[in-house]
């Protein structure tokens, strides 16, 4: 079946929002005081059949801002040596300006009104991105100031799992725990998970929205519908 023009346009899918998957690695939990050490972002697009797929990838190691707090437990958890020359770290401003420039191009190309962060436990990543942008005095921040798409919540609904690794496995995806807690790897996996959930909803007939009469309740999905992890009819 040929997809309608509206159903294959990204700006029609999320009420004009342009979803960008983000993951950060940090020197602690406090976005105002703790260092941003690594950031990755992946933009999304729709193919000609209306399936959501990854588009551009951005990835930077970030140097701690002046006076930043670095919690030893956080560094042990991520395995990051903040001051290693091998990291090729850039400033927060350099990283965010490059990412934001790419996002603004995507906004224009897809005729979207504003970018929205997609992340696993999204309030954490959103907080660090916003705090870094404020420190860097970046005035043209493309992201919504508080709204996010949280894949932990979406995976809880669609898969019954909220931990990223477990949600990915429930969706039939590979997940290497040795690669986890790298911003790039976690962003790639979060992107794949988000696309699978959105595309599975489409495959089940949930998108485009069917007209519902005022006096009718929407029909529940059949118990015989395939689980998300077996969604062989949607893109990986």
Steps between C-alpha positions, in 0.01 A plus 500: 500500500633840405539733795320833483711813474405615850591169661854513361577852621686526828335829592159332487598213731595683821293818486772698330778379729833383361620206714872480578636209703753609762722330755752662733770368730577723796706551813198469727124552523477877547472675163588838649822398675623172349697468177356401164763257368352344186199566280353323199198596291320325216239675289210308345314501170217316329555289190265501203270249670473691825738287707708686755876448449829656623647789304811692615729414791698746713746399772741696718717443803468812712754670726372581852397863532703717735417417861301190407443234765618146417364226722745206530213250499366642173842481334545142618157412362565648153871421484572850369830676571388862455848639444640236265641661184388193306138606541540795263251687716342829391323767703130482577445793267681335207308175542158657538544756222590223256208281609253789505606610151421153365169493681395837363569373148280199573225720639496705182519200266212323676292816556487432872442772757728390783735219596417268788743280691445124487694320771487216750401661832487817298484757779864421585636558149272798442624664820866467404448625144306803622751580775793473258326722246438759771864492614615538140260792454349344189193704417364288214422177684271295271364274774171538683578644846326221694318246280671169412426153362615249762577154362495354853130586521429392142681169551310443824175532306603310186735237646446479874865599558650834605874421517661573161682168468194296598269704276731450202512124558121486539474676163718234337807725483858415585650687795863476609534590867874552448425784258237659726562835669666631187291795384526395136404137559212585732370759253514247216306245707249756623445611141439143386262440790301818440470429128386143567228613739374775268515275193330210677214729595470590132515132394218416741281763335539769764642754254371687308218544750176338393185708528304415815128576520394699803276220624754222450789385715827416319538128444759326719786327322449132429657258746649330196708802405871425488713627789729792428808281501367308200436803287669357192276710277651829616847646448771408753 
